[in-house]
Coordinates of C-alpha atoms in Angstrom, one line a residue:
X146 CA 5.8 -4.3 24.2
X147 CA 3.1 -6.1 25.9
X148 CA 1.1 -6.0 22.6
X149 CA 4.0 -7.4 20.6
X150 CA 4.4 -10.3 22.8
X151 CA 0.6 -12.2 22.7
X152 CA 1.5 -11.5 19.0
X153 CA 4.0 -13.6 19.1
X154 CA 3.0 -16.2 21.8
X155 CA -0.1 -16.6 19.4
X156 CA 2.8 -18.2 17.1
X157 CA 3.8 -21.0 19.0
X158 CA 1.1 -23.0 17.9
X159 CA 0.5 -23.9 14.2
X160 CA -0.4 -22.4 11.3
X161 CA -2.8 -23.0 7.9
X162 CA -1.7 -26.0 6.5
X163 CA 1.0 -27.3 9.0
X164 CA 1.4 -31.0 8.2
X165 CA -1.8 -31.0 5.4
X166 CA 0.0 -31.8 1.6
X167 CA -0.3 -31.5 -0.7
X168 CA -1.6 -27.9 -0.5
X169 CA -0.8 -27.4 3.1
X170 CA -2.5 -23.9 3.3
X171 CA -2.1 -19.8 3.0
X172 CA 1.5 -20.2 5.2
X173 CA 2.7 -22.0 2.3
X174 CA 0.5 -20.0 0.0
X175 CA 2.8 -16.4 1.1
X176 CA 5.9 -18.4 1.2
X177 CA 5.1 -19.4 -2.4
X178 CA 4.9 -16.0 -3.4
X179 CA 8.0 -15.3 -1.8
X180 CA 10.0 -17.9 -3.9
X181 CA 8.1 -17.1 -7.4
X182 CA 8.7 -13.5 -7.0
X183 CA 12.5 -13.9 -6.1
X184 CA 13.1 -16.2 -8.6
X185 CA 11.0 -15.0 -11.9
X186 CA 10.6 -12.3 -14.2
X187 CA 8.1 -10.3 -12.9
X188 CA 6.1 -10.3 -16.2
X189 CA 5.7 -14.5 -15.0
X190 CA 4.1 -13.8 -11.7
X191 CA 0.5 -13.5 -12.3
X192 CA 1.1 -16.6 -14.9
X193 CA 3.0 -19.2 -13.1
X194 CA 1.3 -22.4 -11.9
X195 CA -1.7 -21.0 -11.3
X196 CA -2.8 -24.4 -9.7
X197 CA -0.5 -24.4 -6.5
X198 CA -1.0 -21.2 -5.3
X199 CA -1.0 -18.9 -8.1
X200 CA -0.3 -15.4 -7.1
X201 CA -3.5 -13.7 -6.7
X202 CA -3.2 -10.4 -5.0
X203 CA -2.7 -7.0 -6.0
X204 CA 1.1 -5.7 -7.0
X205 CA 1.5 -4.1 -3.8
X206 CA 1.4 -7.8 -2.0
X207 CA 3.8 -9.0 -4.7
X208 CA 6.4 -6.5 -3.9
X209 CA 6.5 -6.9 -0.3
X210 CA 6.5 -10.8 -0.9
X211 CA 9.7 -9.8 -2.9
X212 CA 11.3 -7.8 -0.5
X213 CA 10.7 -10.5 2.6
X214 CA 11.7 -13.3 0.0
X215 CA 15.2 -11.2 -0.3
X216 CA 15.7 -11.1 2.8
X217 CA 14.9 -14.4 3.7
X218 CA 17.0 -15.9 0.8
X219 CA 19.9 -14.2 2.7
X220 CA 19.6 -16.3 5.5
X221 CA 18.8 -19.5 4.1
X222 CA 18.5 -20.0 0.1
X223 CA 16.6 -23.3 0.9
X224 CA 13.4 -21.5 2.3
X225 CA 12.4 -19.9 -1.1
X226 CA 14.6 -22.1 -3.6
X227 CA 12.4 -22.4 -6.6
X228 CA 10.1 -25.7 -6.7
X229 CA 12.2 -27.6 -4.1
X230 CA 11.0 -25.4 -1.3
X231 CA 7.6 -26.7 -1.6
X232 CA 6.1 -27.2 1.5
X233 CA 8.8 -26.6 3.2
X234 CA 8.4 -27.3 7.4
X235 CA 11.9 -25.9 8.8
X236 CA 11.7 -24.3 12.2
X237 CA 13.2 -21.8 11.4
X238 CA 11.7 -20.9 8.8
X239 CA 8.2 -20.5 10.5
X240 CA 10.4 -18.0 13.3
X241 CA 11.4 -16.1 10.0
X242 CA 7.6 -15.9 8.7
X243 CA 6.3 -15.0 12.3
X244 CA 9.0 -11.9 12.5
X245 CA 7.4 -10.6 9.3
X246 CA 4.3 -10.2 9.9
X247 CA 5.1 -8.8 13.1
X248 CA 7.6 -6.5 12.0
X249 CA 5.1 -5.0 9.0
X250 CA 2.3 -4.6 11.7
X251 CA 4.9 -2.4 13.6
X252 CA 5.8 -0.8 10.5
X253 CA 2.0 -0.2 9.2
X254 CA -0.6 -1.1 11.3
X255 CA 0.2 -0.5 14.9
X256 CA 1.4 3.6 13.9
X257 CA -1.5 4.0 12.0
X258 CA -3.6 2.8 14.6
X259 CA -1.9 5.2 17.5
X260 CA -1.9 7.9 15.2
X261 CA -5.9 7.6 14.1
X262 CA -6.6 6.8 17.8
X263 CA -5.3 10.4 19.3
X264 CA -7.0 12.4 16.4
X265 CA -10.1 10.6 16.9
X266 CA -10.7 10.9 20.8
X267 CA -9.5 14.7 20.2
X268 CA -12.2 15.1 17.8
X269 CA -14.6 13.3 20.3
X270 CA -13.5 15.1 22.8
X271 CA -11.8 11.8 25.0
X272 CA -9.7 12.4 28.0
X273 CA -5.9 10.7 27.4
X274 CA -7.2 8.4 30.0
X275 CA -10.0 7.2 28.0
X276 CA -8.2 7.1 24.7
X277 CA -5.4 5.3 26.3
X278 CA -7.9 2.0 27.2
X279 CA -9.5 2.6 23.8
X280 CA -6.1 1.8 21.8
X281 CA -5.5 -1.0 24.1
X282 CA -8.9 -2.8 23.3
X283 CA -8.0 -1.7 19.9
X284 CA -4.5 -3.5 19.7
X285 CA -5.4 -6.2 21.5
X286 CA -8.9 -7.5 19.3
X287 CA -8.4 -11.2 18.9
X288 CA -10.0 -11.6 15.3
X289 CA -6.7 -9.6 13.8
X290 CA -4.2 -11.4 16.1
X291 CA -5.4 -14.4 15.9
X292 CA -6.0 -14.3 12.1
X293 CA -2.4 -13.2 11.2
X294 CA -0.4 -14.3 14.1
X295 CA -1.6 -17.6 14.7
X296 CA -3.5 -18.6 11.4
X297 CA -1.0 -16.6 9.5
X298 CA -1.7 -13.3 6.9
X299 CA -0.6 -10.3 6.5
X300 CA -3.7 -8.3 6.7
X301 CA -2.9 -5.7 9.5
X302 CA -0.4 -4.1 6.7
X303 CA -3.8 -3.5 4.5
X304 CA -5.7 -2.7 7.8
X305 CA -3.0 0.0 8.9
X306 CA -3.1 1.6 5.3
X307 CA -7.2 2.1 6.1
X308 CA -6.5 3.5 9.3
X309 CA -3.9 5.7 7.9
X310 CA -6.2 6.9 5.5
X311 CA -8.7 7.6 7.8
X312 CA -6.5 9.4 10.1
X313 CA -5.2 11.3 7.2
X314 CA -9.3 12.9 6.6
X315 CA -9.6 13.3 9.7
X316 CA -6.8 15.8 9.7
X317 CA -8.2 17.4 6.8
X318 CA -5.2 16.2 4.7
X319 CA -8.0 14.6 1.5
X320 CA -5.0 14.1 -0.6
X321 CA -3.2 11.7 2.2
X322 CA -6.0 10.0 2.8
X323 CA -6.2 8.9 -1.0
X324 CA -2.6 7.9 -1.2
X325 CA -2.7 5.8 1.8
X326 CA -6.4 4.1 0.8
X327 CA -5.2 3.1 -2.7
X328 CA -1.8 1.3 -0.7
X329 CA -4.6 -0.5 1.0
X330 CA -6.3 -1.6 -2.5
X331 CA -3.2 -2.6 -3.9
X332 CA -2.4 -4.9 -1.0
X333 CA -5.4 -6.5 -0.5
X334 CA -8.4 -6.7 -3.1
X335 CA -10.4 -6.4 0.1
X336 CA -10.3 -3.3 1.3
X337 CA -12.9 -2.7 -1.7
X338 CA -15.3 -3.2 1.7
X339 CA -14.7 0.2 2.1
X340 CA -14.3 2.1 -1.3
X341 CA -18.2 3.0 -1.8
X342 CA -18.0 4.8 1.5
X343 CA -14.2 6.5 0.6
X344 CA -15.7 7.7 -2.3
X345 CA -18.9 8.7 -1.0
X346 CA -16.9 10.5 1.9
X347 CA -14.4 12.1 -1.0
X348 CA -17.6 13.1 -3.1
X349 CA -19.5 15.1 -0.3
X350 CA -16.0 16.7 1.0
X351 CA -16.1 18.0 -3.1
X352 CA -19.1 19.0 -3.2
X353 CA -20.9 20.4 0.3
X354 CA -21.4 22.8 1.6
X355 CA -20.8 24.4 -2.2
X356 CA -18.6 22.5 -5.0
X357 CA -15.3 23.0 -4.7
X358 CA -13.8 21.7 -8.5
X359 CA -10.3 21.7 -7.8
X360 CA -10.3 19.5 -4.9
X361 CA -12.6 17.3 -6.9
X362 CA -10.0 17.3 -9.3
X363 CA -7.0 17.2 -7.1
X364 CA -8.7 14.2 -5.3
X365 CA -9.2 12.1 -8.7
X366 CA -5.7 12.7 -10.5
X367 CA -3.9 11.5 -7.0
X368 CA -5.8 8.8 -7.2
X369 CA -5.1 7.6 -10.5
X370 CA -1.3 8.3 -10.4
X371 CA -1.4 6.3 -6.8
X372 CA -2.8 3.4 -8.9
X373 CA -0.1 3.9 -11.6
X374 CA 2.4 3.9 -9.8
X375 CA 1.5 0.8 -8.0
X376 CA 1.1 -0.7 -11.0
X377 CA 4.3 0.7 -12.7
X378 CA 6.5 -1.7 -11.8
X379 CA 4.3 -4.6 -13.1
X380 CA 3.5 -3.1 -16.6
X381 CA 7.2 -1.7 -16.9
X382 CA 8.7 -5.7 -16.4
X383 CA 6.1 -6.7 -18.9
X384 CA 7.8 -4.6 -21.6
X385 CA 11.1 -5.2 -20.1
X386 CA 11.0 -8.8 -20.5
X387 CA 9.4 -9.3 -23.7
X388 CA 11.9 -7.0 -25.3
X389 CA 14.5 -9.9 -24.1
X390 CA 12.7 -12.2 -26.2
X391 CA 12.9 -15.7 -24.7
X392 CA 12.7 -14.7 -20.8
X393 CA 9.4 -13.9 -20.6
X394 CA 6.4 -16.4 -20.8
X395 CA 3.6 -13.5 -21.5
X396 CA 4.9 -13.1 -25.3
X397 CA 2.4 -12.6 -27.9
X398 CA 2.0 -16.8 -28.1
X399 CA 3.1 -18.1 -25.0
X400 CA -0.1 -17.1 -22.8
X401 CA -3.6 -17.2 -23.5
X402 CA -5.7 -14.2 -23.3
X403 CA -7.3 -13.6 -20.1
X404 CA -11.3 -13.4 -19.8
X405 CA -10.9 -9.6 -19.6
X406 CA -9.2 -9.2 -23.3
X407 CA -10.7 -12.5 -25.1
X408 CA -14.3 -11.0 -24.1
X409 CA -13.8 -7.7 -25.7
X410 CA -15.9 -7.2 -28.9
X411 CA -12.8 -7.0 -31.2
X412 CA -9.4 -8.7 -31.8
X413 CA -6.5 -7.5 -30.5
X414 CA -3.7 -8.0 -32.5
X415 CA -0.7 -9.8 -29.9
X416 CA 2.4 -8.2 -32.1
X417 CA 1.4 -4.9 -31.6
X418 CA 4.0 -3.0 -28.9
X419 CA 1.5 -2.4 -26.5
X420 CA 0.0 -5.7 -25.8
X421 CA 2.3 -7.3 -23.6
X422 CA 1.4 -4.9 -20.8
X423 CA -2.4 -5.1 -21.5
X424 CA -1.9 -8.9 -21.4
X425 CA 0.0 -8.6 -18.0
X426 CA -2.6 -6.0 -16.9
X427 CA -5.8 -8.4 -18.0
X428 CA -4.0 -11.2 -16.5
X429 CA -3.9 -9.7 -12.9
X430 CA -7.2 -8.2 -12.6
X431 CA -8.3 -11.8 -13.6
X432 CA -6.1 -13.0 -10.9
X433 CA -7.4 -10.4 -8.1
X434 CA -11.0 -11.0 -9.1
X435 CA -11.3 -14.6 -9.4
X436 CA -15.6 -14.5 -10.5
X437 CA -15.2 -18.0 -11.4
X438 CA -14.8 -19.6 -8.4
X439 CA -18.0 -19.2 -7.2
X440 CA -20.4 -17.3 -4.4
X441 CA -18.2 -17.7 -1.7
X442 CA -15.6 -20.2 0.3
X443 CA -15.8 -22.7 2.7
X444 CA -18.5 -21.8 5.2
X445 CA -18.3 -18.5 5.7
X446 CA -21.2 -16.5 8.2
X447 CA -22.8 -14.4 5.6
X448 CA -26.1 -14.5 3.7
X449 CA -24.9 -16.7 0.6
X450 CA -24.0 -19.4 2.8
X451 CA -26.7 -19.4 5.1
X452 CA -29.1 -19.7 2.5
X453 CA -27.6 -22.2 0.3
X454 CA -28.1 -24.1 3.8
X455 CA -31.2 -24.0 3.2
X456 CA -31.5 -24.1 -0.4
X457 CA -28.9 -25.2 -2.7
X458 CA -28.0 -22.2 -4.9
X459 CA -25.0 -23.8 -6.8
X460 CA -27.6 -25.0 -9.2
X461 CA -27.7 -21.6 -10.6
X462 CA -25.6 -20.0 -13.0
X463 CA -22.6 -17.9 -11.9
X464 CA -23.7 -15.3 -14.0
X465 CA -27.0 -14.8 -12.7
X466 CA -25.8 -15.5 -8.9
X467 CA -22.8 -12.8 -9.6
X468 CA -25.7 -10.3 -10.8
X469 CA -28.0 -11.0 -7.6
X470 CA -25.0 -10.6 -5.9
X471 CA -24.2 -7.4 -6.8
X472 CA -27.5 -5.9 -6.7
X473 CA -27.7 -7.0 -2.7
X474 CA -24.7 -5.5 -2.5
X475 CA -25.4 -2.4 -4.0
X476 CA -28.7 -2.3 -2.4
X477 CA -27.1 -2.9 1.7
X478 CA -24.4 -0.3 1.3
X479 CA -26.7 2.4 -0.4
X480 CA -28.3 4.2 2.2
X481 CA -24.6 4.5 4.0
X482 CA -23.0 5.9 1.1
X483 CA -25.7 8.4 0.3
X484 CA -25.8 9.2 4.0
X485 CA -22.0 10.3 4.6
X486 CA -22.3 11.8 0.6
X487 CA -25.0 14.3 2.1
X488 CA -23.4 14.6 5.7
X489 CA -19.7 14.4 4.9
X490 CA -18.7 15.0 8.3
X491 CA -15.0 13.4 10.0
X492 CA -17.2 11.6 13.3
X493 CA -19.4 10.1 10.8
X494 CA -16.8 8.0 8.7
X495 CA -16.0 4.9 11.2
X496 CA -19.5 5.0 10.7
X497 CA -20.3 4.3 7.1
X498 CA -17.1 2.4 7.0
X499 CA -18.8 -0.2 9.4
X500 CA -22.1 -0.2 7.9
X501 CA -20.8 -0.5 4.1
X502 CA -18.1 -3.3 5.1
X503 CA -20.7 -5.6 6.7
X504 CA -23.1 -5.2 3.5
X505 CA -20.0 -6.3 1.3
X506 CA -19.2 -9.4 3.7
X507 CA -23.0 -9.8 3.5
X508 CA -24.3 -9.7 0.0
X509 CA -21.1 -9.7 -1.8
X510 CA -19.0 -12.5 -4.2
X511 CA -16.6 -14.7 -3.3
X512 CA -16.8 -13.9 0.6
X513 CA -13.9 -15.6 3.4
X514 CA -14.6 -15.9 6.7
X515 CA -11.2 -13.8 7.1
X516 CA -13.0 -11.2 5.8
X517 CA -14.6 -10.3 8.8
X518 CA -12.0 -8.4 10.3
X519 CA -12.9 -5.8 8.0
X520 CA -16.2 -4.3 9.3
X521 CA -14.8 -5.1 12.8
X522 CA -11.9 -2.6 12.4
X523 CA -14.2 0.7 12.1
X524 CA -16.5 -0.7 14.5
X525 CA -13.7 -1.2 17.2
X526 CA -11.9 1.7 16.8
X527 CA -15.2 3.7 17.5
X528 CA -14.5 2.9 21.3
X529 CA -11.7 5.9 21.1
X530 CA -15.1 8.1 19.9
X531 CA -17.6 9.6 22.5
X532 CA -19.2 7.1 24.7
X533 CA -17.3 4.7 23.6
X534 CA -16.2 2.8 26.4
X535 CA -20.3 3.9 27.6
X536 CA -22.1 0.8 28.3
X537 CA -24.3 1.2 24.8
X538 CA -21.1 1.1 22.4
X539 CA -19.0 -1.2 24.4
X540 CA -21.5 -3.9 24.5
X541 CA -22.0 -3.4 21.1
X542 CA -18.9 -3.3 19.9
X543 CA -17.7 -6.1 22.6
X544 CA -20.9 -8.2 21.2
X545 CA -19.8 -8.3 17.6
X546 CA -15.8 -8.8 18.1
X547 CA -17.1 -11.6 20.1
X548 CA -19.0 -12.9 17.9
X549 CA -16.9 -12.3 14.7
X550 CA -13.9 -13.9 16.9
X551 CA -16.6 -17.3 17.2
X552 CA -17.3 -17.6 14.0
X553 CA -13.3 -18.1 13.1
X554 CA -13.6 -21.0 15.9
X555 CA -14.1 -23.7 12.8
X556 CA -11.2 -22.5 10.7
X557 CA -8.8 -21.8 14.0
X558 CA -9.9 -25.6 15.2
X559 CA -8.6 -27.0 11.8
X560 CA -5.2 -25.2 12.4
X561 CA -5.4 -26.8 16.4
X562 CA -5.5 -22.9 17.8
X563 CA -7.9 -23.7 20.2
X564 CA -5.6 -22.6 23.1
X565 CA -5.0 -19.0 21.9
X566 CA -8.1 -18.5 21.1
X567 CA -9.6 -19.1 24.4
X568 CA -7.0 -17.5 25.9
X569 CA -7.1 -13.8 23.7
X570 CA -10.9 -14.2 23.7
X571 CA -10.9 -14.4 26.8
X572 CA -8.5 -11.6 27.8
X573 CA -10.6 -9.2 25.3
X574 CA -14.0 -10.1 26.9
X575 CA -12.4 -9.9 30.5
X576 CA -10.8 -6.2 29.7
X577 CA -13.6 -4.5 28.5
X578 CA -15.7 -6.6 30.9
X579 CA -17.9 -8.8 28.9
X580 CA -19.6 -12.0 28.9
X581 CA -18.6 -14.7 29.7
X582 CA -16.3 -13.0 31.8
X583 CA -18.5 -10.4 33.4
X584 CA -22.1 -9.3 33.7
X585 CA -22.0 -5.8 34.7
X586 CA -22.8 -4.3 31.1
X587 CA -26.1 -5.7 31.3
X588 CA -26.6 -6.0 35.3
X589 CA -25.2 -2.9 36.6
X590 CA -25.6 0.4 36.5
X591 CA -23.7 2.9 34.3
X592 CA -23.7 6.8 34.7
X593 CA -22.0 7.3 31.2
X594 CA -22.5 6.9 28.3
X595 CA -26.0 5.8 26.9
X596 CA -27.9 2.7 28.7
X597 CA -29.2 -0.3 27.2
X598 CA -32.7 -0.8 26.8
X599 CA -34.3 -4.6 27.3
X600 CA -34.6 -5.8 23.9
X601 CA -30.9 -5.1 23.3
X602 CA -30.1 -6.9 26.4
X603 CA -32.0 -9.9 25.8
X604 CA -30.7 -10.0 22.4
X605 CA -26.7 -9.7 23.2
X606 CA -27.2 -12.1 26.3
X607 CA -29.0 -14.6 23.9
X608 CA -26.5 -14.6 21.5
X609 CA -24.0 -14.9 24.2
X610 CA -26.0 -17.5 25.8
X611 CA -25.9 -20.0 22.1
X612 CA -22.5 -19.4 21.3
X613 CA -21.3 -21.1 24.5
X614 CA -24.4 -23.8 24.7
X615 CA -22.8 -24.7 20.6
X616 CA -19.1 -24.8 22.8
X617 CA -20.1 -27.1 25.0
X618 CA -21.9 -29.5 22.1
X619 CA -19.2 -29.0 19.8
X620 CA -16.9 -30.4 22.1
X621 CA -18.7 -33.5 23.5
X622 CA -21.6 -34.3 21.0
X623 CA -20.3 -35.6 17.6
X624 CA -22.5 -34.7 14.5
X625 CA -24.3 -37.2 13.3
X626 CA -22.3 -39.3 10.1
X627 CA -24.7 -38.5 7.5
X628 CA -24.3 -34.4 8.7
X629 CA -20.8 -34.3 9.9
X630 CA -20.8 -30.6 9.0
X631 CA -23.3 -29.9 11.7
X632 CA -22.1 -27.7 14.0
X633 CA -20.0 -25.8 11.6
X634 CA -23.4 -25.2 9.7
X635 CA -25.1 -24.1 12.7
X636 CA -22.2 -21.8 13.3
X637 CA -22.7 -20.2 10.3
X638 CA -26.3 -19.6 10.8
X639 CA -26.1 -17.9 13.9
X640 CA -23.2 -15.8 13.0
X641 CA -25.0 -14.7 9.7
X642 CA -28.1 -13.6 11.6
X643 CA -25.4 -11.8 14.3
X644 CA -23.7 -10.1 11.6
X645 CA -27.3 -8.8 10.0
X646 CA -27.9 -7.4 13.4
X647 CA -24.5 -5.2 13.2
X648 CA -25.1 -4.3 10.1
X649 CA -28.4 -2.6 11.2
X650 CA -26.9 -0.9 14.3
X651 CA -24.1 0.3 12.4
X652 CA -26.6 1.6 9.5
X653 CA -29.1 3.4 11.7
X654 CA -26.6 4.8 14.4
X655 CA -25.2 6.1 11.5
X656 CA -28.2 7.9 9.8
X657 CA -29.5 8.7 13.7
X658 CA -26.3 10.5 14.2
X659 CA -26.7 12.8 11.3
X660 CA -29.8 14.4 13.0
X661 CA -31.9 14.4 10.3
X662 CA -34.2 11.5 12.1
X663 CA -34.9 13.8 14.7
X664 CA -35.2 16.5 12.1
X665 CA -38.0 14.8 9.7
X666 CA -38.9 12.0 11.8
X667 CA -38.8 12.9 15.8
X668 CA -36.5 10.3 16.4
X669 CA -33.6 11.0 18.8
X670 CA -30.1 10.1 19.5
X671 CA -29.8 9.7 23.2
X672 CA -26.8 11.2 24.1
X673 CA -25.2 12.7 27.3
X674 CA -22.7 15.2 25.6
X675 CA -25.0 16.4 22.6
X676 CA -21.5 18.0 21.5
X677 CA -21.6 20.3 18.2
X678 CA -20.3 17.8 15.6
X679 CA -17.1 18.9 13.8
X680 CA -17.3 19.6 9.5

């Protein structure tokens, strides 16, 4: 209860795009989708008006914008009424949008995330006690409320799939856990920040200690028939409404080929039966991958935009900043994914989940600073593991939800959430006794866990240190005219050299943990259980 209610005291303040035509922002953008979805063939969705908010996420996010649209048109046809709703402002209708992204976190996310909780402190070995003030500082991270309850998205539903897959391997149940990831694809393109270590997980659970071919095989066709089915509905309307001849705008003339078809080394011929729901199919990965719009968004904390700071790399062509893309990429979440390939155990995955997510929002293309709730989810639910309420991972996890929370400070200013996000920032920092509002991780003395040595204190206090010196100038010193995006810049550069930092940690606590540092190297895991790791 008391988790659901700063949810929805977050929502009394605006949202993206309150008041800002003609686009207003992704409130509208949702509400949009409600309305086309309602009112159109469903073969039309990934085609219409693709310049005001053209639906582009995966099917999954399409049907539940149909559903909620549905429902919504039930109490007032107005809200979603096609093309006259536009930027539509009623009260009510903003209590309407609130209640469903609060009801699908209660329906998705907030189970999931009890559920994978418990099994996880079992599996660490956590007291109910301990596992109890973990799911709290779990529920209650600020990035994710403040993100979809204040800001307004729906990403906890794709979040809660993750953590339902997770929970799902944890249990052993391999099968589950694809079902459940694939949801989380097909709801948000995102949760690709994750799929190289999935598989990679999946792979070694095949393969160690000796191959096992069914569950290889069992693993890949539940995989592919999740995906179908997902998609079913989608490539089923296509035929549906181009055998109605005249309700459909994807007919063989009506819509040009997307980049995926008109690239292919042959002509397709558009009056063959099949083409409609390759057309439909092309169309939407085109929409869910959208290459064209460049390296990233806005300013967004990651490498990309901290060097084009520096140097301007819009100069260069897409292709070749799409290929240098993809080979950082690759390159950051490689030693993760061959790590938990080789050492495929359950305690290892929040692990390479972190480390792989913060090389995606990192290296990869077309980045948003939303996106950082992504590597934070694995890295905060490792405070329900061993020592994790210890002073080493809570500071390190407190030190990057902090952070990741600050960087959002530019985007949560433009939508005037400056109240709630002092207030849960705060709250977070104060229960898990952090800076600003407490010393004692760094000051005091701590009998479990594992301690923090003086570099890592210097650094977290430093950080800690900047992020409220650029408060206080944000606030009272005005950029200069000819830079007016100043301290937004500067916020960007600090947070990208943060988030390298956690990338590290993540990526060498997760190879220290396999033991094979210690093994080949002498290198040691300090650690005050030294518990036989469960397969």
């Amino acid at each position: 209860m008391a988790v659901g209610l700063f949810r929805w005291t977050a929502g009394f303040w605006g949202y993206s795009g309150f008041r800002a035509p003609p686009m207003h922002g992704d409130f509208e953008a949702q509400r949009h989708w409600m309305e086309i979805t309602i009112h159109l063939p469903i073969s039309q969705w990934y085609f219409y008006d693709l310049e005001y908010w053209g639906l582009d996420y995966p099917p999954l996010t399409a049907y539940h914008s149909w559903l909620l649209g549905k429902i919504g048109s039930m109490i007032n046809p107005a809200w979603f009424a096609l093309h006259s709703s536009r930027g539509y402002e009623d009260q009510l209708l903003k209590v309407y949008m609130r209640a469903t992204v609060l009801i699908s976190e209660y329906l998705v996310y907030i189970p999931a995330a009890v559920v994978f909780n418990r099994r996880f402190s079992r599996l660490e070995g956590l007291s109910t006690w301990e596992a109890s003030i973990a799911l709290v500082a779990i529920l209650m991270q600020p990035a994710t409320i403040l993100i979809d309850h204040a800001h307004f998205q729906y990403n906890t539903v794709m979040l809660g799939f993750v953590l339902a897959s997770m929970s799902s391997m944890l249990a052993g149940r391999l099968l589950w856990g694809c079902v459940f990831f694939v949801a989380a694809l097909c709801f948000k393109q995102m949760a690709l920040y994750y799929a190289p270590a999935i598989f990679a997980y999946l792979l070694g659970q095949s393969l160690l200690p000796k191959p096992n071919l069914l569950r290889f095989v069992a693993i890949s066709l539940v995989t592919l028939f999740s995906f179908a089915l997902m998609f079913l509905p989608m490539i089923g309307g296509a035929f549906f409404d181009n055998s109605r001849n005249g309700d459909s705008t994807i007919g063989t003339k009506a819509a040009p080929a997307p980049p995926l078809l008109s690239s292919l080394p042959f002509n397709l011929d558009a009056n063959v039966w099949y083409y409609p729901a390759l057309l439909q199919f092309a169309q939407s990965i085109h929409r869910i991958f959208p290459f064209a719009r460049g390296l990233f968004e806005d300013k967004v904390a990651n490498l990309w935009c901290a060097v084009h700071t520096i140097h301007k790399i819009h100069t260069y062509p897409i292709a070749m900043l799409q290929r240098v893309s993809l080979s950082a990429t690759l390159i950051s979440i490689l030693p993760a994914c061959m790590t938990i390939s080789l050492f495929p155990r359950k305690d290892l995955l929040p692990w390479a989940l972190a480390s792989t997510a913060w090389g995606f929002f990192l290296c990869s293309f077309q980045v948003h600073e939303k996106s950082v709730l992504l590597p934070l989810l694995p890295m905060t639910v490792l405070l329900g593991g061993e020592g994790g309420l210890g002073q080493e991972l809570r500071a390190w996890v407190g030190w990057a939800n902090v952070l990741g929370v600050w960087t959002l400070f530019p985007l949560l200013k433009r939508d005037v959430l400056r109240v709630p996000y002092w207030v849960l920032s705060l709250l977070w920092a104060y229960l898990l006794e952090l800076p600003p509002t407490s010393l004692a991780l760094y000051t005091g003395i701590h009998t479990e866990g594992r301690g923090l040595s003086l570099p890592v204190k210097l650094l977290h206090l430093g950080f800690y240190a900047v992020m409220a010196m650029w408060h206080v100038l944000e606030a009272f010193l005005p950029p200069p005219k000819a830079k007016p995006d100043l301290w937004v810049v500067v916020n960007v550069l600090i947070g990208a050299a943060g988030f390298g930092v956690c990338f590290l940690w993540c990526t060498w606590q997760l190879l220290l943990r396999t033991g094979m540092m210690e093994e080949y190297f002498g290198v040691r895991l300090r650690s005050v259980k030294g518990k036989q790791k469960t397969q």
